[in-house]
């Protein structure tokens, strides 16, 4: 056999092998995609069935009505011990399944987005008060999401799109919001103590009455951001540009950590005051 034909045959064989590997990979990825979609749909179905079969929304409505009437002196709504135990156990089941599926979708931001939107639309967060403590919503699209009063302590929201989201009165202590887009979001009266907001976009964000004590706000993008009544004690403002923010007096900034910080134009503080403490060379 001539050498040229042998080379051609080898090349064709390699080409065919490469194509076979590509087809196999595509089929495997398609199968994995179908499996993930089945898992997600199964999660939705099981939670929907739990809500309907156990009549959870009706029970929690009775519980809330009882609390209101107790404080208002009106005739009490009867909530049995059995109802309360059923509600508590069901919420624990929902929490366990939710955290489990979020771990499974760790690198699947689209499906994590679907999970949180389902929880919001089914009133599982707002009415059942489902705790999302420690949940992984990194890189999820939560644009405009209503998470008012949600328990997101130690949750991972790094890189998430939270533009226009409502997180008023939410519990976000020790949460990871690094590099998240928080533009025009509402954090009024939220607890963000010890939270990591480093590198986040805080343009037009409101933190009225929020607790940002010990929070990491280093290298944040701050533009027309409102801090009226916010607590900033020991917050890390390394590299933050605060020139266009509102309600940041020297008194409020006195207890923060400053290093290479762009301060409001009328500030008399040293923008590099705490570089040594933060381990940054001036």
mmCIF file of C-alpha atoms in Angstrom:
data_model
loop_
_atom_site.group_PDB
_atom_site.id
_atom_site.type_symbol
_atom_site.label_atom_id
_atom_site.label_comp_id
_atom_site.label_asym_id
_atom_site.label_seq_id
_atom_site.Cartn_x
_atom_site.Cartn_y
_atom_site.Cartn_z
ATOM 1 C CA UNK A 1 0.000 0.000 0.000
ATOM 2 C CA UNK A 2 1.446 3.419 -0.910
ATOM 3 C CA UNK A 3 2.442 5.584 2.045
ATOM 4 C CA UNK A 4 0.002 8.335 1.031
ATOM 5 C CA UNK A 5 -2.960 5.918 1.206
ATOM 6 C CA UNK A 6 -1.847 4.687 4.629
ATOM 7 C CA UNK A 7 -1.645 8.264 5.907
ATOM 8 C CA UNK A 8 -5.070 9.045 4.425
ATOM 9 C CA UNK A 9 -6.558 5.938 6.023
ATOM 10 C CA UNK A 10 -5.115 6.854 9.419
ATOM 11 C CA UNK A 11 -6.427 10.419 9.120
ATOM 12 C CA UNK A 12 -9.926 9.197 8.225
ATOM 13 C CA UNK A 13 -9.850 6.781 11.140
ATOM 14 C CA UNK A 14 -8.882 9.564 13.560
ATOM 15 C CA UNK A 15 -11.565 11.826 12.110
ATOM 16 C CA UNK A 16 -14.208 9.136 12.567
ATOM 17 C CA UNK A 17 -13.072 8.473 16.135
ATOM 18 C CA UNK A 18 -13.247 12.172 16.972
ATOM 19 C CA UNK A 19 -16.740 12.422 15.507
ATOM 20 C CA UNK A 20 -17.864 9.364 17.480
ATOM 21 C CA UNK A 21 -16.520 10.900 20.695
ATOM 22 C CA UNK A 22 -18.347 14.167 19.959
ATOM 23 C CA UNK A 23 -21.640 12.348 19.345
ATOM 24 C CA UNK A 24 -21.181 10.340 22.547
ATOM 25 C CA UNK A 25 -20.466 13.498 24.538
ATOM 26 C CA UNK A 26 -23.495 15.285 23.072
ATOM 27 C CA UNK A 27 -25.731 12.318 23.886
ATOM 28 C CA UNK A 28 -24.369 12.175 27.437
ATOM 29 C CA UNK A 29 -24.925 15.919 27.944
ATOM 30 C CA UNK A 30 -28.462 15.624 26.558
ATOM 31 C CA UNK A 31 -29.207 12.725 28.903
ATOM 32 C CA UNK A 32 -27.824 14.691 31.865
ATOM 33 C CA UNK A 33 -29.927 17.694 30.852
ATOM 34 C CA UNK A 34 -33.056 15.554 30.684
ATOM 35 C CA UNK A 35 -32.256 14.044 34.083
ATOM 36 C CA UNK A 36 -31.819 17.483 35.667
ATOM 37 C CA UNK A 37 -35.112 18.627 34.175
ATOM 38 C CA UNK A 38 -36.868 15.527 35.517
ATOM 39 C CA UNK A 39 -35.389 16.162 38.970
ATOM 40 C CA UNK A 40 -36.575 19.783 38.885
ATOM 41 C CA UNK A 41 -40.069 18.834 37.737
ATOM 42 C CA UNK A 42 -40.226 16.135 40.407
ATOM 43 C CA UNK A 43 -39.318 18.729 43.041
ATOM 44 C CA UNK A 44 -42.090 21.044 41.834
ATOM 45 C CA UNK A 45 -44.645 18.214 41.747
ATOM 46 C CA UNK A 46 -43.795 16.921 45.229
ATOM 47 C CA UNK A 47 -43.963 20.364 46.800
ATOM 48 C CA UNK A 48 -47.197 21.237 45.008
ATOM 49 C CA UNK A 49 -48.723 17.955 46.190
ATOM 50 C CA UNK A 50 -47.560 18.620 49.743
ATOM 51 C CA UNK A 51 -49.104 22.093 49.714
ATOM 52 C CA UNK A 52 -52.441 20.816 48.391
ATOM 53 C CA UNK A 53 -52.756 17.508 50.245
ATOM 54 C CA UNK A 54 -51.833 18.950 53.622
ATOM 55 C CA UNK A 55 -53.696 22.219 53.008
ATOM 56 C CA UNK A 56 -50.658 24.087 54.318
ATOM 57 C CA UNK A 57 -51.600 27.554 53.090
ATOM 58 C CA UNK A 58 -54.963 27.336 54.871
ATOM 59 C CA UNK A 59 -53.255 26.233 58.087
ATOM 60 C CA UNK A 60 -50.706 29.038 58.022
ATOM 61 C CA UNK A 61 -53.498 31.526 57.276
ATOM 62 C CA UNK A 62 -55.269 30.329 60.429
ATOM 63 C CA UNK A 63 -52.040 30.616 62.427
ATOM 64 C CA UNK A 64 -51.480 34.195 61.262
ATOM 65 C CA UNK A 65 -55.115 35.107 61.903
ATOM 66 C CA UNK A 66 -54.833 33.706 65.415
ATOM 67 C CA UNK A 67 -51.775 35.871 66.115
ATOM 68 C CA UNK A 68 -53.534 38.984 64.842
ATOM 69 C CA UNK A 69 -56.704 38.316 66.827
ATOM 70 C CA UNK A 70 -54.790 37.538 70.010
ATOM 71 C CA UNK A 71 -53.202 40.974 69.907
ATOM 72 C CA UNK A 72 -56.443 42.667 68.846
ATOM 73 C CA UNK A 73 -58.653 41.111 71.490
ATOM 74 C CA UNK A 74 -60.952 39.483 68.915
ATOM 75 C CA UNK A 75 -62.438 35.963 69.221
ATOM 76 C CA UNK A 76 -59.569 33.499 68.693
ATOM 77 C CA UNK A 77 -59.210 31.292 65.627
ATOM 78 C CA UNK A 78 -58.701 27.690 66.682
ATOM 79 C CA UNK A 79 -55.407 26.147 65.532
ATOM 80 C CA UNK A 80 -54.941 22.624 66.820
ATOM 81 C CA UNK A 81 -51.654 21.198 68.013
ATOM 82 C CA UNK A 82 -51.947 18.705 65.179
ATOM 83 C CA UNK A 83 -52.211 21.536 62.642
ATOM 84 C CA UNK A 84 -49.140 23.277 64.062
ATOM 85 C CA UNK A 85 -47.093 20.078 64.124
ATOM 86 C CA UNK A 86 -48.146 19.279 60.560
ATOM 87 C CA UNK A 87 -47.117 22.750 59.422
ATOM 88 C CA UNK A 88 -43.753 22.608 61.194
ATOM 89 C CA UNK A 89 -42.861 19.163 59.844
ATOM 90 C CA UNK A 90 -43.959 20.049 56.301
ATOM 91 C CA UNK A 91 -41.815 23.192 56.280
ATOM 92 C CA UNK A 92 -38.826 21.138 57.451
ATOM 93 C CA UNK A 93 -39.395 18.663 54.602
ATOM 94 C CA UNK A 94 -39.615 21.510 52.076
ATOM 95 C CA UNK A 95 -36.422 23.066 53.445
ATOM 96 C CA UNK A 96 -34.514 19.768 53.267
ATOM 97 C CA UNK A 97 -35.625 19.087 49.697
ATOM 98 C CA UNK A 98 -34.901 22.649 48.638
ATOM 99 C CA UNK A 99 -31.357 22.670 50.011
ATOM 100 C CA UNK A 100 -30.748 19.246 48.473
ATOM 101 C CA UNK A 101 -31.843 20.243 44.987
ATOM 102 C CA UNK A 102 -29.880 23.502 45.161
ATOM 103 C CA UNK A 103 -26.731 21.524 45.964
ATOM 104 C CA UNK A 104 -27.452 19.283 42.985
ATOM 105 C CA UNK A 105 -27.823 22.357 40.762
ATOM 106 C CA UNK A 106 -24.689 23.990 42.157
ATOM 107 C CA UNK A 107 -23.423 24.973 38.699
ATOM 108 C CA UNK A 108 -26.847 25.348 37.074
ATOM 109 C CA UNK A 109 -27.879 28.965 37.644
ATOM 110 C CA UNK A 110 -30.958 28.693 35.400
ATOM 111 C CA UNK A 111 -32.526 25.918 37.456
ATOM 112 C CA UNK A 112 -31.576 27.567 40.739
ATOM 113 C CA UNK A 113 -33.468 30.584 39.426
ATOM 114 C CA UNK A 114 -36.488 28.373 38.691
ATOM 115 C CA UNK A 115 -36.410 26.978 42.233
ATOM 116 C CA UNK A 116 -36.451 30.353 43.984
ATOM 117 C CA UNK A 117 -39.140 31.760 41.681
ATOM 118 C CA UNK A 118 -41.315 28.724 42.424
ATOM 119 C CA UNK A 119 -40.856 29.275 46.157
ATOM 120 C CA UNK A 120 -41.818 32.937 45.783
ATOM 121 C CA UNK A 121 -44.833 32.381 43.530
ATOM 122 C CA UNK A 122 -46.188 29.556 45.711
ATOM 123 C CA UNK A 123 -45.935 31.840 48.785
ATOM 124 C CA UNK A 124 -43.674 29.281 50.449
ATOM 125 C CA UNK A 125 -41.214 31.976 51.527
ATOM 126 C CA UNK A 126 -43.692 34.702 52.432
ATOM 127 C CA UNK A 127 -46.462 32.665 54.101
ATOM 128 C CA UNK A 128 -44.795 29.456 55.252
ATOM 129 C CA UNK A 129 -41.711 31.442 56.337
ATOM 130 C CA UNK A 130 -39.369 28.896 54.773
ATOM 131 C CA UNK A 131 -35.818 29.445 55.995
ATOM 132 C CA UNK A 132 -33.269 29.561 53.172
ATOM 133 C CA UNK A 133 -30.356 29.780 55.565
ATOM 134 C CA UNK A 134 -27.188 28.498 53.896
ATOM 135 C CA UNK A 135 -28.867 28.054 50.497
ATOM 136 C CA UNK A 136 -26.801 28.351 47.310
ATOM 137 C CA UNK A 137 -28.266 30.900 44.880
ATOM 138 C CA UNK A 138 -24.919 31.934 43.395
ATOM 139 C CA UNK A 139 -25.238 33.462 39.903
ATOM 140 C CA UNK A 140 -29.024 33.020 39.952
ATOM 141 C CA UNK A 141 -31.223 35.549 38.157
ATOM 142 C CA UNK A 142 -33.333 37.087 40.924
ATOM 143 C CA UNK A 143 -34.023 40.333 39.091
ATOM 144 C CA UNK A 144 -37.035 41.964 40.744
ATOM 145 C CA UNK A 145 -37.585 39.055 43.151
ATOM 146 C CA UNK A 146 -39.680 39.705 46.253
ATOM 147 C CA UNK A 147 -37.676 38.310 49.165
ATOM 148 C CA UNK A 148 -39.031 40.704 51.752
ATOM 149 C CA UNK A 149 -38.330 39.378 55.233
ATOM 150 C CA UNK A 150 -36.675 36.210 53.911
ATOM 151 C CA UNK A 151 -34.240 34.240 56.061
ATOM 152 C CA UNK A 152 -31.072 34.140 53.946
ATOM 153 C CA UNK A 153 -28.487 33.980 56.691
ATOM 154 C CA UNK A 154 -25.176 32.548 55.445
ATOM 155 C CA UNK A 155 -26.725 32.079 51.987
ATOM 156 C CA UNK A 156 -24.518 32.187 48.902
ATOM 157 C CA UNK A 157 -25.756 34.910 46.539
ATOM 158 C CA UNK A 158 -22.379 35.661 44.995
ATOM 159 C CA UNK A 159 -22.629 36.868 41.414
ATOM 160 C CA UNK A 160 -26.431 36.841 41.576
ATOM 161 C CA UNK A 161 -28.561 39.318 39.635
ATOM 162 C CA UNK A 162 -30.644 41.062 42.296
ATOM 163 C CA UNK A 163 -31.417 44.249 40.394
ATOM 164 C CA UNK A 164 -34.624 45.774 41.674
ATOM 165 C CA UNK A 165 -35.119 42.962 44.193
ATOM 166 C CA UNK A 166 -36.976 43.577 47.443
ATOM 167 C CA UNK A 167 -34.968 42.331 50.417
ATOM 168 C CA UNK A 168 -36.465 44.703 52.938
ATOM 169 C CA UNK A 169 -36.206 43.379 56.512
ATOM 170 C CA UNK A 170 -34.472 40.249 55.211
ATOM 171 C CA UNK A 171 -32.002 38.358 57.393
ATOM 172 C CA UNK A 172 -28.710 38.283 55.484
ATOM 173 C CA UNK A 173 -26.201 38.015 58.308
ATOM 174 C CA UNK A 174 -22.962 36.414 57.079
ATOM 175 C CA UNK A 175 -24.426 36.026 53.573
ATOM 176 C CA UNK A 176 -22.141 36.063 50.528
ATOM 177 C CA UNK A 177 -23.220 38.802 48.094
ATOM 178 C CA UNK A 178 -19.791 39.356 46.581
ATOM 179 C CA UNK A 179 -19.826 40.590 42.975
ATOM 180 C CA UNK A 180 -23.625 40.507 42.942
ATOM 181 C CA UNK A 181 -25.583 43.090 40.963
ATOM 182 C CA UNK A 182 -27.668 44.865 43.605
ATOM 183 C CA UNK A 183 -28.554 47.888 41.504
ATOM 184 C CA UNK A 184 -31.798 49.539 42.631
ATOM 185 C CA UNK A 185 -32.408 46.791 45.207
ATOM 186 C CA UNK A 186 -34.195 47.446 48.495
ATOM 187 C CA UNK A 187 -32.360 46.412 51.674
ATOM 188 C CA UNK A 188 -34.255 48.732 54.003
ATOM 189 C CA UNK A 189 -34.061 47.473 57.605
ATOM 190 C CA UNK A 190 -32.310 44.285 56.482
ATOM 191 C CA UNK A 191 -29.725 42.620 58.702
ATOM 192 C CA UNK A 192 -26.473 42.372 56.718
ATOM 193 C CA UNK A 193 -24.120 42.119 59.669
ATOM 194 C CA UNK A 194 -20.947 40.327 58.665
ATOM 195 C CA UNK A 195 -22.155 39.935 55.069
ATOM 196 C CA UNK A 196 -19.681 39.945 52.176
ATOM 197 C CA UNK A 197 -20.653 42.551 49.562
ATOM 198 C CA UNK A 198 -17.158 42.978 48.147
ATOM 199 C CA UNK A 199 -17.144 43.982 44.493
ATOM 200 C CA UNK A 200 -20.932 44.281 44.389
ATOM 201 C CA UNK A 201 -22.773 46.929 42.367
ATOM 202 C CA UNK A 202 -24.719 49.053 44.855
ATOM 203 C CA UNK A 203 -25.859 51.723 42.397
ATOM 204 C CA UNK A 204 -29.168 53.291 43.489
ATOM 205 C CA UNK A 205 -29.495 50.666 46.247
ATOM 206 C CA UNK A 206 -31.222 51.672 49.492
ATOM 207 C CA UNK A 207 -29.975 50.547 52.908
ATOM 208 C CA UNK A 208 -32.247 52.704 55.050
ATOM 209 C CA UNK A 209 -32.105 51.467 58.631
ATOM 210 C CA UNK A 210 -30.082 48.408 57.580
ATOM 211 C CA UNK A 211 -27.468 46.767 59.784
ATOM 212 C CA UNK A 212 -24.152 46.633 57.893
ATOM 213 C CA UNK A 213 -21.978 46.206 60.944
ATOM 214 C CA UNK A 214 -18.802 44.200 60.212
ATOM 215 C CA UNK A 215 -19.903 43.852 56.560
ATOM 216 C CA UNK A 216 -17.301 43.707 53.794
ATOM 217 C CA UNK A 217 -18.011 46.570 51.375
ATOM 218 C CA UNK A 218 -14.559 46.631 49.824
ATOM 219 C CA UNK A 219 -14.351 47.722 46.194
ATOM 220 C CA UNK A 220 -18.104 48.118 45.924
ATOM 221 C CA UNK A 221 -19.629 50.314 43.225
ATOM 222 C CA UNK A 222 -21.528 52.948 45.185
ATOM 223 C CA UNK A 223 -23.545 55.452 43.133
ATOM 224 C CA UNK A 224 -26.598 57.298 44.459
ATOM 225 C CA UNK A 225 -26.749 54.713 47.240
ATOM 226 C CA UNK A 226 -28.774 55.590 50.347
ATOM 227 C CA UNK A 227 -27.498 54.764 53.838
ATOM 228 C CA UNK A 228 -30.026 56.773 55.851
ATOM 229 C CA UNK A 229 -30.152 55.386 59.380
ATOM 230 C CA UNK A 230 -27.888 52.466 58.447
ATOM 231 C CA UNK A 231 -25.421 51.006 60.940
ATOM 232 C CA UNK A 232 -21.897 50.697 59.536
ATOM 233 C CA UNK A 233 -19.810 49.945 62.603
ATOM 234 C CA UNK A 234 -16.578 48.109 61.694
ATOM 235 C CA UNK A 235 -17.646 47.763 58.041
ATOM 236 C CA UNK A 236 -14.721 47.272 55.636
ATOM 237 C CA UNK A 237 -14.738 50.118 53.080
ATOM 238 C CA UNK A 238 -11.368 49.346 51.510
ATOM 239 C CA UNK A 239 -11.341 50.677 47.949
ATOM 240 C CA UNK A 240 -15.000 51.717 48.018
ATOM 241 C CA UNK A 241 -16.056 54.899 46.201
ATOM 242 C CA UNK A 242 -18.521 56.694 48.471
ATOM 243 C CA UNK A 243 -18.445 60.081 46.774
ATOM 244 C CA UNK A 244 -21.979 59.851 45.341
ATOM 245 C CA UNK A 245 -23.698 58.132 48.261
ATOM 246 C CA UNK A 246 -26.255 59.686 50.606
ATOM 247 C CA UNK A 247 -26.407 60.012 54.415
ATOM 248 C CA UNK A 248 -22.760 59.132 55.050
ATOM 249 C CA UNK A 249 -21.576 61.656 57.610
ATOM 250 C CA UNK A 250 -18.158 61.497 59.244
ATOM 251 C CA UNK A 251 -19.912 60.468 62.447
ATOM 252 C CA UNK A 252 -21.395 57.425 60.718
ATOM 253 C CA UNK A 253 -18.074 56.575 59.045
ATOM 254 C CA UNK A 254 -16.034 57.018 62.211
ATOM 255 C CA UNK A 255 -16.252 53.367 63.213
ATOM 256 C CA UNK A 256 -15.656 51.915 59.746
ATOM 257 C CA UNK A 257 -12.425 50.596 58.220
ATOM 258 C CA UNK A 258 -11.015 53.018 55.647
ATOM 259 C CA UNK A 259 -8.231 52.321 53.175
ATOM 260 C CA UNK A 260 -7.921 53.829 49.709
ATOM 261 C CA UNK A 261 -11.537 54.820 50.181
ATOM 262 C CA UNK A 262 -13.036 57.629 48.115
ATOM 263 C CA UNK A 263 -14.942 59.577 50.753
ATOM 264 C CA UNK A 264 -17.768 62.112 50.311
ATOM 265 C CA UNK A 265 -16.409 65.482 49.211
ATOM 266 C CA UNK A 266 -17.143 67.156 52.569
ATOM 267 C CA UNK A 267 -15.516 64.429 54.673
ATOM 268 C CA UNK A 268 -12.598 65.329 56.934
ATOM 269 C CA UNK A 269 -11.569 61.716 57.584
ATOM 270 C CA UNK A 270 -8.316 60.140 56.394
ATOM 271 C CA UNK A 271 -9.232 57.783 53.510
ATOM 272 C CA UNK A 272 -6.201 55.614 54.355
ATOM 273 C CA UNK A 273 -6.705 55.633 58.103
ATOM 274 C CA UNK A 274 -6.940 51.858 58.555
ATOM 275 C CA UNK A 275 -4.674 50.509 55.806
ATOM 276 C CA UNK A 276 -2.154 49.158 58.287
ATOM 277 C CA UNK A 277 -4.848 47.380 60.300
ATOM 278 C CA UNK A 278 -6.227 45.835 57.100
ATOM 279 C CA UNK A 279 -2.761 44.695 56.050
ATOM 280 C CA UNK A 280 -2.628 47.006 53.029
ATOM 281 C CA UNK A 281 0.500 48.962 52.215
ATOM 282 C CA UNK A 282 -0.228 52.676 51.874
#
